[in-house]
Coordinates of C-alpha atoms and ligand atoms in Angstrom, one line a residue:
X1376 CA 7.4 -29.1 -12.5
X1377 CA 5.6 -28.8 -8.9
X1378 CA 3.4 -26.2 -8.3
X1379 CA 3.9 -24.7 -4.9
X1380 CA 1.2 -22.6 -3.3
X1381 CA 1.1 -20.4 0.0
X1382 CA -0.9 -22.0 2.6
X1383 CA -2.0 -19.2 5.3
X1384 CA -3.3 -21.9 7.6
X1385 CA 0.0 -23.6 7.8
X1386 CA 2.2 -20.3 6.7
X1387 CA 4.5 -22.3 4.7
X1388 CA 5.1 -22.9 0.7
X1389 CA 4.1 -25.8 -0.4
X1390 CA 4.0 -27.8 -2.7
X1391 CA 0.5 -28.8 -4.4
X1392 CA -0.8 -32.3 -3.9
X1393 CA -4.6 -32.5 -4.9
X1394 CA -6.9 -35.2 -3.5
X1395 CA -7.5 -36.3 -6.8
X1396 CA -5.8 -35.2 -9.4
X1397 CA -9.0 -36.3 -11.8
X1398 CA -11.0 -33.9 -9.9
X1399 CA -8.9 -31.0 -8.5
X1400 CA -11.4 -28.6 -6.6
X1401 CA -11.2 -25.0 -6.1
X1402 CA -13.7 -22.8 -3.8
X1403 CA -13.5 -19.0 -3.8
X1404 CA -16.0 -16.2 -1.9
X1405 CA -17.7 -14.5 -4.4
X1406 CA -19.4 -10.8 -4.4
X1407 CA -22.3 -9.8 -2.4
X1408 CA -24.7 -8.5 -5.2
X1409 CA -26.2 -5.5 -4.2
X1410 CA -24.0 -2.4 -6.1
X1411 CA -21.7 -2.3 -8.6
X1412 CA -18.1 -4.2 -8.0
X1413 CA -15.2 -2.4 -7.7
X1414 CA -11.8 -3.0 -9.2
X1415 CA -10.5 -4.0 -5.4
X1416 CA -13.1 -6.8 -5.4
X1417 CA -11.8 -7.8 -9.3
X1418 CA -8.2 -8.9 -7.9
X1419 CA -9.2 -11.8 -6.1
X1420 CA -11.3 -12.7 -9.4
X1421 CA -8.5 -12.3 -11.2
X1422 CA -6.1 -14.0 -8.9
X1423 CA -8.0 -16.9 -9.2
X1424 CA -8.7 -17.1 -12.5
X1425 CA -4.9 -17.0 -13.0
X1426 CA -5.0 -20.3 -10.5
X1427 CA -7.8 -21.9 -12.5
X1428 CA -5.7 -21.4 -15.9
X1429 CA -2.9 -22.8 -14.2
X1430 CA -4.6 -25.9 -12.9
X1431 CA -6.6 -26.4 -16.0
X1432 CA -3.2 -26.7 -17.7
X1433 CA -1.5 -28.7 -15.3
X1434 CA -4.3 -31.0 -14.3
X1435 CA -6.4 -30.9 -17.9
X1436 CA -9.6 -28.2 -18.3
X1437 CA -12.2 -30.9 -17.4
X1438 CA -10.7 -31.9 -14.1
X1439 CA -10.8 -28.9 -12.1
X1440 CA -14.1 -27.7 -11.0
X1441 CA -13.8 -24.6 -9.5
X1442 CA -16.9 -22.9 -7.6
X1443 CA -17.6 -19.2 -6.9
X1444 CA -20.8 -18.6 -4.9
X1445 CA -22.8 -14.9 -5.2
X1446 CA -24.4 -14.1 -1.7
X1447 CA -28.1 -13.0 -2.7
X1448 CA -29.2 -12.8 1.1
X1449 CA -27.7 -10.3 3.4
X1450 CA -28.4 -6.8 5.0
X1451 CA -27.3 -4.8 2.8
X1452 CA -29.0 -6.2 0.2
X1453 CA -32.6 -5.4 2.0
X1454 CA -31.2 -1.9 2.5
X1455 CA -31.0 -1.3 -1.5
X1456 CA -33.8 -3.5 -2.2
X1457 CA -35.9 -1.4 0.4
X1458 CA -34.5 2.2 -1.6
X1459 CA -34.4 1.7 -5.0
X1460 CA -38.1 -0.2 -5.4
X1461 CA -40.0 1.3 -2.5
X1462 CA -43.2 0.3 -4.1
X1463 CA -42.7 -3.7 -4.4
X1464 CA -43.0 -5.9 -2.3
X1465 CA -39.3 -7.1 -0.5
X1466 CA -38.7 -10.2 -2.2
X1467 CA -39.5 -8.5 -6.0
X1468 CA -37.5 -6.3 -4.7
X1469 CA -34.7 -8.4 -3.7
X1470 CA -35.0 -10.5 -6.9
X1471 CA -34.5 -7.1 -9.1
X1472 CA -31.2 -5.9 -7.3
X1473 CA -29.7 -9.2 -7.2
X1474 CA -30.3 -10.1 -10.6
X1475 CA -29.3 -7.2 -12.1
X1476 CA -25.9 -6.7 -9.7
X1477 CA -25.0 -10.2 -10.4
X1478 CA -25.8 -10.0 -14.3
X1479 CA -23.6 -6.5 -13.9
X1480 CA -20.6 -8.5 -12.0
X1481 CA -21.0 -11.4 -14.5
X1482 CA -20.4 -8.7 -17.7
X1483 CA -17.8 -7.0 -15.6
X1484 CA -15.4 -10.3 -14.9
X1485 CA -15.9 -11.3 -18.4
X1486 CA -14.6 -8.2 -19.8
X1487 CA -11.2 -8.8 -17.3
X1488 CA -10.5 -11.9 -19.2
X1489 CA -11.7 -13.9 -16.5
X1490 CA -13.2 -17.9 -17.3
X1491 CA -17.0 -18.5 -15.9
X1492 CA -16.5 -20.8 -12.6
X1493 CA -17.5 -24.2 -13.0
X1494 CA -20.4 -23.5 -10.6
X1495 CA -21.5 -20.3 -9.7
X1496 CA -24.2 -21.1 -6.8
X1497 CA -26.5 -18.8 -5.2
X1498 CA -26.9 -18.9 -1.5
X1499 CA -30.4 -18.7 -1.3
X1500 CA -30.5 -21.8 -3.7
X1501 CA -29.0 -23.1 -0.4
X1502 CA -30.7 -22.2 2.6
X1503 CA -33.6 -25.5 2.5
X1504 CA -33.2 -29.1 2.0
X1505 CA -32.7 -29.5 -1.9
X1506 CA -34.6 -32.0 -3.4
X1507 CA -31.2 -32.9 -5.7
X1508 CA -29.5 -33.8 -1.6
X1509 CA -27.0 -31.3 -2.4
X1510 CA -25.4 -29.9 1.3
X1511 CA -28.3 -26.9 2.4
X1512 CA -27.7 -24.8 5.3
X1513 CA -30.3 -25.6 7.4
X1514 CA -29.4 -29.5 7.5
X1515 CA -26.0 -28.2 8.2
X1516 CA -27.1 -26.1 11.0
X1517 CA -29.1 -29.4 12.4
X1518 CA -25.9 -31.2 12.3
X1519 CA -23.5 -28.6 14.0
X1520 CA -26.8 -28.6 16.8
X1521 CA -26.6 -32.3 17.1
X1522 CA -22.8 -32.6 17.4
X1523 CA -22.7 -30.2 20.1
X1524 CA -21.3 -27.4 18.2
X1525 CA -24.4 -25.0 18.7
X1526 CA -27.0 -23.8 20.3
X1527 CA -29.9 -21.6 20.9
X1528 CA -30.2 -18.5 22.8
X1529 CA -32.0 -15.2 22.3
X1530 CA -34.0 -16.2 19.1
X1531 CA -30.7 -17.0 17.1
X1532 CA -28.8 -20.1 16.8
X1533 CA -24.9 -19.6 17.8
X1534 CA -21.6 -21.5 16.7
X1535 CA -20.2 -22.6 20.3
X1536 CA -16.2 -21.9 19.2
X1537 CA -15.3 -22.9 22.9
X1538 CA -16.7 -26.6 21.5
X1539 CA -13.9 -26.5 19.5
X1540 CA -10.4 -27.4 20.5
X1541 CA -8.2 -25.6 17.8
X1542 CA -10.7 -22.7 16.9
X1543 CA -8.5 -19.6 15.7
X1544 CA -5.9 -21.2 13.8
X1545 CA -6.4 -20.0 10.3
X1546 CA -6.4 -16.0 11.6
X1547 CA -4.1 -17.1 15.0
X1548 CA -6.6 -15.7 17.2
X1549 CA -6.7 -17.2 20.8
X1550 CA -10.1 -17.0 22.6
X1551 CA -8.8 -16.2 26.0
X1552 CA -7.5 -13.4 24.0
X1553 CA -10.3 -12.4 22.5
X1554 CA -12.4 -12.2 25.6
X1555 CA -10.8 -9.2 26.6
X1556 CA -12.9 -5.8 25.2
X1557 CA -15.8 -7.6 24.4
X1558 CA -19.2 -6.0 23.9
X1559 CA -20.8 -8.0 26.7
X1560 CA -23.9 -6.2 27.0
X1561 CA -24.7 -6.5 23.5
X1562 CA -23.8 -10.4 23.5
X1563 CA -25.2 -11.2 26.5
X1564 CA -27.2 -14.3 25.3
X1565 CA -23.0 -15.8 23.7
X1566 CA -21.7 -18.1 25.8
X1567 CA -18.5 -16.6 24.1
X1568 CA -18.3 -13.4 22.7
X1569 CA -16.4 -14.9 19.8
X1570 CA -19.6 -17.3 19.3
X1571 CA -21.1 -16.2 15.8
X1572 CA -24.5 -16.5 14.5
X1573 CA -25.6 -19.3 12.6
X1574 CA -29.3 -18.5 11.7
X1575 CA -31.1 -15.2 12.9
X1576 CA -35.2 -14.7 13.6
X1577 CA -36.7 -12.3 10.3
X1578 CA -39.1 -9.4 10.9
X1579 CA -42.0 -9.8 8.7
X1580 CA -40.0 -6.8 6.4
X1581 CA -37.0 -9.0 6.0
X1582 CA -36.3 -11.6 3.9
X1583 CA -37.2 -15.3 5.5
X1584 CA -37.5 -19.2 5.6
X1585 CA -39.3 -21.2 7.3
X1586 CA -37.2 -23.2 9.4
X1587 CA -36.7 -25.8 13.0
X1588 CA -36.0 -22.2 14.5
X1589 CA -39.0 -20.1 13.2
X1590 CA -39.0 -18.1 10.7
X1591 CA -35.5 -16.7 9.8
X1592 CA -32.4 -16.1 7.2
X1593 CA -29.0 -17.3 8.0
X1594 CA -25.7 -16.0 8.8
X1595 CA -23.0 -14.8 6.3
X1596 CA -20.3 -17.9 6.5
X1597 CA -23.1 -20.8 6.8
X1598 CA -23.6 -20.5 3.0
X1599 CA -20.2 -20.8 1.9
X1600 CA -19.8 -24.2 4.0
X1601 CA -23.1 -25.5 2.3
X1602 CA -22.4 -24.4 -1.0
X1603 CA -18.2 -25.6 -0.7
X1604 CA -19.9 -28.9 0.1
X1605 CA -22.8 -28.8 -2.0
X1606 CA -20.3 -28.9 -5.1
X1607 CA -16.8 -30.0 -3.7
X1608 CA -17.5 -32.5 -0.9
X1609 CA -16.5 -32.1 3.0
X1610 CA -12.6 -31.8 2.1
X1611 CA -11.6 -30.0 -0.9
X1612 CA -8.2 -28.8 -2.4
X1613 CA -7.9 -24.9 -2.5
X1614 CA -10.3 -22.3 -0.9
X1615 CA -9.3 -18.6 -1.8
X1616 CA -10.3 -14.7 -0.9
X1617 CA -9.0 -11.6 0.0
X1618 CA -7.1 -11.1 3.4
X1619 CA -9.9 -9.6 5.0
X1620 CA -11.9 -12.9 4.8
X1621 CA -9.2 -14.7 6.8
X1622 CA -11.2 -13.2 10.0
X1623 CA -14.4 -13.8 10.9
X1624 CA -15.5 -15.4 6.9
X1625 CA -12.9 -18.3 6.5
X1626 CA -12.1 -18.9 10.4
X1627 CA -16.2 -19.6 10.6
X1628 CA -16.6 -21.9 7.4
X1629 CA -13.4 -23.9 8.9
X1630 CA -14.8 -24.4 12.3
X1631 CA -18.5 -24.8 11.0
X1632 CA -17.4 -27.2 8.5
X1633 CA -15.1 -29.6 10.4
X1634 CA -17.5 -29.4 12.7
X1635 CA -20.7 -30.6 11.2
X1636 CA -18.8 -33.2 9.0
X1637 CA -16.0 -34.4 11.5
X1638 CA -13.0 -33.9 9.5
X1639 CA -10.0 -32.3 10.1
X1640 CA -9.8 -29.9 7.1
X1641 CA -12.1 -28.1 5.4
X1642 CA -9.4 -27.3 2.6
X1643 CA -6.1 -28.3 2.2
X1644 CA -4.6 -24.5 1.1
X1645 CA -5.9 -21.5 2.3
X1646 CA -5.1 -19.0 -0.2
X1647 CA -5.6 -14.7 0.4
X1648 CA -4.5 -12.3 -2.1
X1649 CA -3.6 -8.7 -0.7
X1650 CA -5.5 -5.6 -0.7
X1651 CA -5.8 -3.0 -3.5
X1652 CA -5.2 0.6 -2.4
X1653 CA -5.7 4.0 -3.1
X1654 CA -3.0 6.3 -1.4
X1655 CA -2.3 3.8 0.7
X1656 CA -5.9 2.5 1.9
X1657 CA -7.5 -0.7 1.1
X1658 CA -10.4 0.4 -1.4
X1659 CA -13.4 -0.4 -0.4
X1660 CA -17.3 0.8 -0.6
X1661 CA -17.2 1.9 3.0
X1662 CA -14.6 4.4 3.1
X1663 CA -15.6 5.8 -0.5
X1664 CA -12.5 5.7 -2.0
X1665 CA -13.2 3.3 -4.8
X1666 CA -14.0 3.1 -8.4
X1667 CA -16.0 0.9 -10.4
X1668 CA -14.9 -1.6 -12.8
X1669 CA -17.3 -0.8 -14.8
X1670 CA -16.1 2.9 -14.3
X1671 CA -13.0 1.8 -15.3
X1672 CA -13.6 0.0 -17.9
X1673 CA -15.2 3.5 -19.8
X1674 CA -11.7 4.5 -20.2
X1675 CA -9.6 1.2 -20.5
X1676 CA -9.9 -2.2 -22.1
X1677 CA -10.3 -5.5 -19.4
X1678 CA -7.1 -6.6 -20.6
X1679 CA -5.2 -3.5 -19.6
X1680 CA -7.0 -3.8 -16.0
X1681 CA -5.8 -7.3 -15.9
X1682 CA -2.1 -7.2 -16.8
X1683 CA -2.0 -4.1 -14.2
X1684 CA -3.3 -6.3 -11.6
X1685 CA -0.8 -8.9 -12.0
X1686 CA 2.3 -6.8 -12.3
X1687 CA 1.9 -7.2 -8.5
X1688 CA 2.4 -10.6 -6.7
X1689 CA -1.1 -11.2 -5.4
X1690 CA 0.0 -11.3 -1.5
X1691 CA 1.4 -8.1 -1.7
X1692 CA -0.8 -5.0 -1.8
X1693 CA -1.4 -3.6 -5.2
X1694 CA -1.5 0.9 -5.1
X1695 CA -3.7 1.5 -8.5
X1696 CA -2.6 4.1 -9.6
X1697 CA -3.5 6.1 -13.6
X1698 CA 0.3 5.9 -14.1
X1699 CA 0.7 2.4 -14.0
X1700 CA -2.7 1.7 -16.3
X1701 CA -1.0 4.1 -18.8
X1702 CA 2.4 2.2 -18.8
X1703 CA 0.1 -1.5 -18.9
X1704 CA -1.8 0.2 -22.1
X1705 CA 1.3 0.8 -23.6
X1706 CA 3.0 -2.6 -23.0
X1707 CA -0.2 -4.1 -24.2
X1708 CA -0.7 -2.2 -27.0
X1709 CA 3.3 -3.4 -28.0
X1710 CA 2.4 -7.0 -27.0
X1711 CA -0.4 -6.6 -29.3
X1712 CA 1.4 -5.8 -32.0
X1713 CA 4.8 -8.1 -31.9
X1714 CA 2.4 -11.3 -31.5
X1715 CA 0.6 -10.2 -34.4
X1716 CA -2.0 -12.6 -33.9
X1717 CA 0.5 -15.9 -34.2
X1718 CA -1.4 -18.9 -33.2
X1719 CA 0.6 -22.0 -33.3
X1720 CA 3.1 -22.7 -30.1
X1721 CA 2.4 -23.7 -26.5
X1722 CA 3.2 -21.5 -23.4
X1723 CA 6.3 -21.3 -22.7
X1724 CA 8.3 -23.1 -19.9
X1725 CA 9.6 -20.3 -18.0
X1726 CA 5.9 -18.3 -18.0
X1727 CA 4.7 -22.2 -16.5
X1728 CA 8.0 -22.3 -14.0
X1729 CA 7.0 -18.5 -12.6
X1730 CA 3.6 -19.2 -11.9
X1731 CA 4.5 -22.8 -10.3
X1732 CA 6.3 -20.3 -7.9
X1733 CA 3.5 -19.1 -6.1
X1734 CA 1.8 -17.4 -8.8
X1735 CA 4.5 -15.3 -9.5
X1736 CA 3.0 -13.2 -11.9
X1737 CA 5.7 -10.5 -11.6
X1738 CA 8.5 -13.0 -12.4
X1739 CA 6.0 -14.3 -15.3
X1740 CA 5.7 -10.5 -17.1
X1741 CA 9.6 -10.1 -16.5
X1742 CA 9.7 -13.4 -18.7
X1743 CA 6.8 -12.3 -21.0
X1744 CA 9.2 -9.1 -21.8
X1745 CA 12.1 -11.3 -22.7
X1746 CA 10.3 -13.7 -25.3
X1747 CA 8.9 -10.4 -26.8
X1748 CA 12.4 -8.9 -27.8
X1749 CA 13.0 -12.5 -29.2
X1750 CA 10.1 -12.1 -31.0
X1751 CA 10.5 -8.9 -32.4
X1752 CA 14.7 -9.5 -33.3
X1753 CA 12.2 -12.2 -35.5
X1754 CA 12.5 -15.7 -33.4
X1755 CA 9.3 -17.4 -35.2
X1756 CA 9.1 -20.2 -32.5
X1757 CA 9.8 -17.6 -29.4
X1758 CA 6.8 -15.5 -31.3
X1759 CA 4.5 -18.7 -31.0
X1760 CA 5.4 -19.5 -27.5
X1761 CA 4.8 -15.6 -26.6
X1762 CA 1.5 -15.5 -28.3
X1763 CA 0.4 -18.9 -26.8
X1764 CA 1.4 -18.3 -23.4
X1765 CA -0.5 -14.5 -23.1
X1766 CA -3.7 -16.2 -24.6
X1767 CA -3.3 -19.2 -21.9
X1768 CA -2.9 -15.9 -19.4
X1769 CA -6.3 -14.8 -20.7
X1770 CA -4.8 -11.7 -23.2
X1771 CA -5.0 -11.2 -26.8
X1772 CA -8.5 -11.9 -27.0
X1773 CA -8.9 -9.9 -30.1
X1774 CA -6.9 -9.6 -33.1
X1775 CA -3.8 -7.2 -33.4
X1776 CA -6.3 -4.7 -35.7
X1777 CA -9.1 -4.8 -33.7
X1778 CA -6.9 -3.8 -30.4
X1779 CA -5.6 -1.0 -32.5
X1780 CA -8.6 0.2 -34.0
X1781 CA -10.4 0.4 -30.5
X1782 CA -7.5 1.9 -29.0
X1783 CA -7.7 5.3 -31.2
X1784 CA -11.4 5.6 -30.8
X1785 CA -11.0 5.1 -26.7
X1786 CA -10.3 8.3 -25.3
X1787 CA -8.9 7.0 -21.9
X1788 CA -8.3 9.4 -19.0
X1789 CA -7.0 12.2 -21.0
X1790 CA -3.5 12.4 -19.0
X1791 CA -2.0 15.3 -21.0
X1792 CA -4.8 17.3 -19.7
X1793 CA -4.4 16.7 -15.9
X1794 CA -0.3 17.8 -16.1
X1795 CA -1.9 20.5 -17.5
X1796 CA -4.0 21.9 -14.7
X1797 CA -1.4 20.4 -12.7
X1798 CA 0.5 23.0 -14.1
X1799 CA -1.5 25.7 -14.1
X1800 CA -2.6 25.1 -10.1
X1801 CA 1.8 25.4 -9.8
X1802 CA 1.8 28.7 -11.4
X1803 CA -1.0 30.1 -9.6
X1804 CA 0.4 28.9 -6.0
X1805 CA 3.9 30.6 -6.8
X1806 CA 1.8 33.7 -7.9
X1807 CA 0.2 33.3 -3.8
X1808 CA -3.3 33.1 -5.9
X1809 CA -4.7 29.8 -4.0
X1810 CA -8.4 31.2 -5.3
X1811 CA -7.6 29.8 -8.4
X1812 CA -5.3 26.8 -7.2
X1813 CA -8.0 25.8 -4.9
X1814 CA -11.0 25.8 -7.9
X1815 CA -7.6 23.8 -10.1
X1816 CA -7.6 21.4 -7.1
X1817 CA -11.9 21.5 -7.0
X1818 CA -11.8 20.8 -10.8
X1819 CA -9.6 17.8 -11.0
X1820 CA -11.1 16.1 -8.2
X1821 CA -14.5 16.6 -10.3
X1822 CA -11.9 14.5 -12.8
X1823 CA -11.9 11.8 -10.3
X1824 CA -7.9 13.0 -9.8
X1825 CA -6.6 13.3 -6.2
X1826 CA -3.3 15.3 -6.0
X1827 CA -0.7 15.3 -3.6
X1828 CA 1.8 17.8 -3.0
X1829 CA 5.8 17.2 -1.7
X1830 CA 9.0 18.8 -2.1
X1831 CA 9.7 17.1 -5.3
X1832 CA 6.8 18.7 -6.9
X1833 CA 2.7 17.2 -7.2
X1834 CA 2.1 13.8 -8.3
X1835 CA -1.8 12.5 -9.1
X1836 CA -4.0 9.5 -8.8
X1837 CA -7.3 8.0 -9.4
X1838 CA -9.6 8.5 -6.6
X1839 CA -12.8 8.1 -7.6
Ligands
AMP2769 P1 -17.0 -8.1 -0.5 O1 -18.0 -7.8 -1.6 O2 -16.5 -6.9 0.3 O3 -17.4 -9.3 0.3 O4 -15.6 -8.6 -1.3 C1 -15.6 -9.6 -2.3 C2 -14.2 -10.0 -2.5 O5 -13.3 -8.9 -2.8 C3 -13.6 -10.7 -1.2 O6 -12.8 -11.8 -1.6 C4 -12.8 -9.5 -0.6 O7 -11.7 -10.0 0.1 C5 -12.2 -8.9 -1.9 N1 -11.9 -7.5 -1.7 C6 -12.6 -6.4 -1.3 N2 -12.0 -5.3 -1.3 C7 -10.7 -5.6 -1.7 C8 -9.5 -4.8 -2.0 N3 -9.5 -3.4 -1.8 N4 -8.4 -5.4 -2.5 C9 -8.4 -6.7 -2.7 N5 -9.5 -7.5 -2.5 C10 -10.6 -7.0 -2.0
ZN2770 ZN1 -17.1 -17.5 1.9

């Protein structure tokens, strides 16, 4: 059975060839460690992980090695660093909120069913020549320099994009078109305003390495093309995100990448997975609208989080919502208890042929629900092939009585509750007395509940 994948860069289907099939070799973009993750940045960890199971079984679990770097250096970082430990000095600092977010991500993935990575790198493990050889930024940054790929100007060192012919192509971006609108004043020292920074000059309050170029930290998208080829070489199978790395992140590690190594791929398949929304909105920290995993995972257990993520193809965008967590509880908590912990069997064929499709997770539930009535009308061999294949899928991690047991002691968001003052808000807006609908409306937004109201009456979401 061929495993056909969506590549973005070539916008076709198709099917998966790795360079070696002894060593098939997977790079994603991992989190930025300074807060809590939320469950938008869990889908493309989830995504993946459902590509990593899939290769592991197609290709054997020691010949995939699939990396997932953490970015410990960025400005956001010295921003928390510089708030929560004003008394330390930066890189203590630095060390405490990176640690403890990334040790926080780590538990949070873990509980979503999610393997560890083959690698996890650290992109300030990166930045200096390694005494191991491995790939490092700044030898990277020498190289793209040398090649004629960058240059200097105004204390920074800049990726020249007009040096290369095809830059654009991954996110179809021109750059006659993107001269238009552009912030000259402020990019003055560009030769193009698309030209991105490479390495930037440190204050003596930020975060620095001594380097050819003074004292300095580098640019977001250098890492990833030192770590990708650190562990995976100059040309690599898979490299994966969300949509919204396609442009700037994954356009700059293709051009900085082919560029310092003179290839003509970084990756073979560039795969994005779509956004998860709230009302409509991509959740994100910026906006506000988002909620923790580790929020979430107060109220439901990984695995419910998990099969609710992949009830949605990954390319298409996901709307989280409390209604479809209470209906993947409830099919879980069913699953649960028809595979009544049966070990033997193998995954099925059908669960294999769906996700060959382009990880078609929907299509793989739709089959999952089909071996389960087998199961329970008492097919032994369709139970074993249902068990095996959720467990491949990273579910029934515990045993049918411990999932039940946990379930009655887990209070969940208390649904009944909401339609309640749901309810209640109704009644007091026919009676005209919008005092008390408006302190209804203030209360169930302290809930973490967003309402919205239509002809066909007031339905409610998450929104935390
Ligand atoms: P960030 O920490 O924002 O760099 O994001 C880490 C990863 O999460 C990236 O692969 C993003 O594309 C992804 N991501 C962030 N927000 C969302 C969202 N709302 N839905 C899906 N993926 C997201
Ligand atoms: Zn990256």
């Amino acid at each position: 059975m061929d495993l056909r994948l969506y590549d973005t860069l070539t916008k076709e289907k198709r099917v998966f060839a790795p360079i070696d099939a002894d060593n098939v070799r997977l790079y994603v973009c991992g989190p930025t460690v300074y807060d809590f993750a939320h469950i938008g940045n869990a889908r493309p960890v989830i995504v993946f992980d459902v590509l990593f199971r899939m290769l592991r079984y197609i290709y054997g679990p020691d010949q995939v090695t699939y990396v997932r770097n953490i970015t410990d250096v960025d400005d956001k970082i010295n921003d928390r660093a510089l708030r929560d430990f004003p008394g330390l000095p930066l890189n203590e600092a630095i060390r405490k909120v990176t640690e403890a977010t990334a040790n926080q991500f780590q538990a949070d993935v873990d509980a979503l069913g999610c393997l560890p990575p083959t690698h996890q790198p650290r992109a300030t493990d990166f930045v200096l020549p390694r005494p191991d050889g491995k790939t490092d930024m700044v030898t990277l940054i020498q190289q793209l320099i040398a090649r004629g790929h960058a240059y200097e100007a105004g204390g920074e060192v800049l990726f020249d994009t007009q040096s290369m012919a095809d830059y654009g192509a991954l996110s179809g971006r021109k750059l006659e078109e993107q001269q238009a609108g552009a912030r000259v004043a402020v990019d003055a020292h560009k030769k193009h305003p698309t030209d991105f920074v490479l390495w930037k000059q440190s204050s003596a309050e930020e975060p620095g390495w001594e380097s050819p170029w003074g004292r300095g930290r580098p640019g977001w998208h250098i890492e990833c093309s030192a770590m990708a080829a650190a562990y995976l070489g100059e040309t690599f199978d898979i490299h994966g995100g969300g949509l919204d790395l396609i442009f700037p992140h994954h356009e700059n590690e293709i051009a900085q990448s082919r560029c310092a190594h003179g290839t003509h791929a970084m990756a073979n398949y560039w795969m994005h997975n779509g956004f998860l929304q709230v009302e409509g909105e991509k959740m994100s920290k910026s906006t506000g609208n988002f909620v923790t995993i580790r929020e979430l995972l107060n109220d439901w257990p990984g695995e419910v989080l998990r099969l609710n993520m992949l009830k949605t193809h990954y390319h298409s965008p996901i709307d989280w919502t409390v209604k479809g967590l209470e209906e993947s509880a409830k099919t879980l908590d069913d699953w649960y208890w028809v595979a009544a912990d049966s070990k033997g069997g193998h995954p099925a064929n059908k669960v294999i042929e769906a996700l060959s499709d382009d990880l078609n997770t929907p299509q793989m539930i739709a089959v999952l629900h089909g071996l389960r009535n087998n199961a329970a009308a008492g097919d032994e061999k369709e139970r074993g092939k249902f068990a095996a294949s959720l467990r491949m899928l990273g579910f029934l991690s515990e045993s049918a009585a411990d999932w039940a047991a946990r379930k009655q002691q887990a209070s969940g968001i208390d649904a009944a509750k909401i339609d309640g003052l749901i309810a209640d808000r109704t009644a007091a807006r026919a009676n005209k007395d919008f005092k008390e609908s408006d302190r209804i409306r203030d209360e169930l937004a302290a809930l973490g509940v967003t309402i919205k109201d239509s002809k066909d009456g007031t339905t409610w979401e998450i929104a935390r």
